[in-house]
Structure formats: C-alpha cells, structure tokens
Amino acid sequence: MIAFPRTPVPIPDAVAALSAHQLPPRVRAARRQSWEACVHLSLCRQPRYEEGRQVALAEIAAASKVLAAHNPKLVHGWGDLPGLNR
C-alpha cells in the first residue's frame, strides 16, 4: 500500500474537528475503526497474540479500502501506529 506523506504543518484541533465533521458518516466510521485497530495492533506485540494481530490488520485493511475510495490521503498504515518514535 502506498500512502501520501503527511504534512508536517500542525493543524489546530478546531480546524481538524470541523473538517472531520464534513466527512460522510461511513468515512468517519472507517477512520474511527482504523484508529482503534491501530491501537489494538500496537498492544498485540507478543507472539501469543498472533490472532489479535491478524484481526487488527484485517480491520485496518477494510477501513483503508473505504478511506482510499473517498480520499487516498486518508489511508492508514504502519507509520500511523501510536507509540512509534518518528
């Protein structure tokens, strides 16, 4: 999956919230599902949680399909996982 680079310019919370509310409900739900799956994936690091990782990856892939159909810049990937040192 190829994603566009994120902009390094900070966006105020009010502007981000306003732009998020203008998205269709299906896209908002996919963004939320993708974020929750990324958090779940970051918690499943040990080998015994392999099934949880696979479920989280499947949820990210399904949400990314919906997001890419709306706007390719909204796709989530490995770089969006919480807790990564960038």
mmCIF file of C-alpha atoms in Angstrom:
data_model
loop_
_atom_site.group_PDB
_atom_site.id
_atom_site.type_symbol
_atom_site.label_atom_id
_atom_site.label_comp_id
_atom_site.label_asym_id
_atom_site.label_seq_id
_atom_site.Cartn_x
_atom_site.Cartn_y
_atom_site.Cartn_z
ATOM 1 C CA MET A 1 0.000 0.000 0.000
ATOM 2 C CA ILE A 2 1.384 3.406 -0.955
ATOM 3 C CA ALA A 3 0.212 6.404 1.061
ATOM 4 C CA PHE A 4 0.839 10.086 0.520
ATOM 5 C CA PRO A 5 3.215 11.693 3.035
ATOM 6 C CA ARG A 6 1.591 13.517 5.935
ATOM 7 C CA THR A 7 2.028 17.274 6.066
ATOM 8 C CA PRO A 8 4.462 18.496 8.745
ATOM 9 C CA VAL A 9 2.361 21.617 9.357
ATOM 10 C CA PRO A 10 0.366 21.398 12.613
ATOM 11 C CA ILE A 11 -3.404 21.776 12.278
ATOM 12 C CA PRO A 12 -5.432 23.340 15.119
ATOM 13 C CA ASP A 13 -7.893 20.980 16.810
ATOM 14 C CA ALA A 14 -10.889 23.126 15.877
ATOM 15 C CA VAL A 15 -9.986 23.018 12.174
ATOM 16 C CA ALA A 16 -9.413 19.261 12.286
ATOM 17 C CA ALA A 17 -12.742 18.704 14.057
ATOM 18 C CA LEU A 18 -14.591 20.881 11.539
ATOM 19 C CA SER A 19 -13.108 19.059 8.566
ATOM 20 C CA ALA A 20 -13.811 15.670 10.170
ATOM 21 C CA HIS A 21 -17.491 16.530 10.675
ATOM 22 C CA GLN A 22 -17.858 17.256 6.971
ATOM 23 C CA LEU A 23 -16.876 13.701 6.002
ATOM 24 C CA PRO A 24 -19.643 11.213 5.188
ATOM 25 C CA PRO A 25 -20.686 9.036 8.163
ATOM 26 C CA ARG A 26 -19.288 5.887 6.531
ATOM 27 C CA VAL A 27 -15.852 7.517 6.155
ATOM 28 C CA ARG A 28 -15.923 8.823 9.742
ATOM 29 C CA ALA A 29 -16.744 5.307 10.957
ATOM 30 C CA ALA A 30 -13.868 3.877 8.895
ATOM 31 C CA ARG A 31 -11.415 6.428 10.346
ATOM 32 C CA ARG A 32 -12.507 5.519 13.870
ATOM 33 C CA GLN A 33 -12.288 1.772 13.121
ATOM 34 C CA SER A 34 -8.829 2.203 11.633
ATOM 35 C CA TRP A 35 -7.575 4.191 14.628
ATOM 36 C CA GLU A 36 -8.959 1.643 17.099
ATOM 37 C CA ALA A 37 -7.393 -1.209 15.121
ATOM 38 C CA CYS A 38 -4.025 0.583 15.124
ATOM 39 C CA VAL A 39 -4.199 0.930 18.912
ATOM 40 C CA HIS A 40 -5.165 -2.737 19.223
ATOM 41 C CA LEU A 41 -2.312 -3.749 16.928
ATOM 42 C CA SER A 42 0.218 -1.795 18.970
ATOM 43 C CA LEU A 43 -0.900 -3.677 22.103
ATOM 44 C CA CYS A 44 -0.560 -7.127 20.483
ATOM 45 C CA ARG A 45 3.222 -7.350 20.249
ATOM 46 C CA GLN A 46 3.870 -10.703 21.908
ATOM 47 C CA PRO A 47 3.814 -13.913 19.820
ATOM 48 C CA ARG A 48 0.868 -15.337 21.761
ATOM 49 C CA TYR A 49 -1.357 -12.542 20.403
ATOM 50 C CA GLU A 50 -0.958 -13.576 16.751
ATOM 51 C CA GLU A 51 -4.694 -13.964 16.215
ATOM 52 C CA GLY A 52 -5.359 -10.495 17.631
ATOM 53 C CA ARG A 53 -2.751 -9.012 15.286
ATOM 54 C CA GLN A 54 -4.359 -10.700 12.299
ATOM 55 C CA VAL A 55 -7.787 -9.381 13.258
ATOM 56 C CA ALA A 56 -6.412 -5.854 13.718
ATOM 57 C CA LEU A 57 -4.606 -5.976 10.364
ATOM 58 C CA ALA A 58 -7.803 -7.140 8.648
ATOM 59 C CA GLU A 59 -9.736 -4.263 10.242
ATOM 60 C CA ILE A 60 -7.099 -1.758 9.122
ATOM 61 C CA ALA A 61 -7.217 -3.135 5.572
ATOM 62 C CA ALA A 62 -11.023 -2.986 5.442
ATOM 63 C CA ALA A 63 -11.110 0.568 6.809
ATOM 64 C CA SER A 64 -8.326 1.664 4.443
ATOM 65 C CA LYS A 65 -10.358 0.465 1.448
ATOM 66 C CA VAL A 66 -13.234 2.731 2.449
ATOM 67 C CA LEU A 67 -10.874 5.628 3.173
ATOM 68 C CA ALA A 68 -8.964 5.210 -0.099
ATOM 69 C CA ALA A 69 -12.207 5.194 -2.073
ATOM 70 C CA HIS A 70 -13.064 8.573 -0.554
ATOM 71 C CA ASN A 71 -9.586 10.143 -0.470
ATOM 72 C CA PRO A 72 -6.231 8.321 -0.903
ATOM 73 C CA LYS A 73 -4.567 10.646 1.629
ATOM 74 C CA LEU A 74 -6.705 9.207 4.444
ATOM 75 C CA VAL A 75 -5.244 5.685 4.230
ATOM 76 C CA HIS A 76 -3.707 4.372 7.457
ATOM 77 C CA GLY A 77 -0.581 2.243 7.551
ATOM 78 C CA TRP A 78 2.348 1.257 9.740
ATOM 79 C CA GLY A 79 3.550 4.838 10.092
ATOM 80 C CA ASP A 80 0.318 5.788 11.853
ATOM 81 C CA LEU A 81 0.650 3.311 14.711
ATOM 82 C CA PRO A 82 0.625 5.025 18.095
ATOM 83 C CA GLY A 83 3.822 4.894 20.102
ATOM 84 C CA LEU A 84 6.275 4.892 17.199
ATOM 85 C CA ASN A 85 9.312 7.128 17.504
ATOM 86 C CA ARG A 86 9.362 9.310 14.420
#
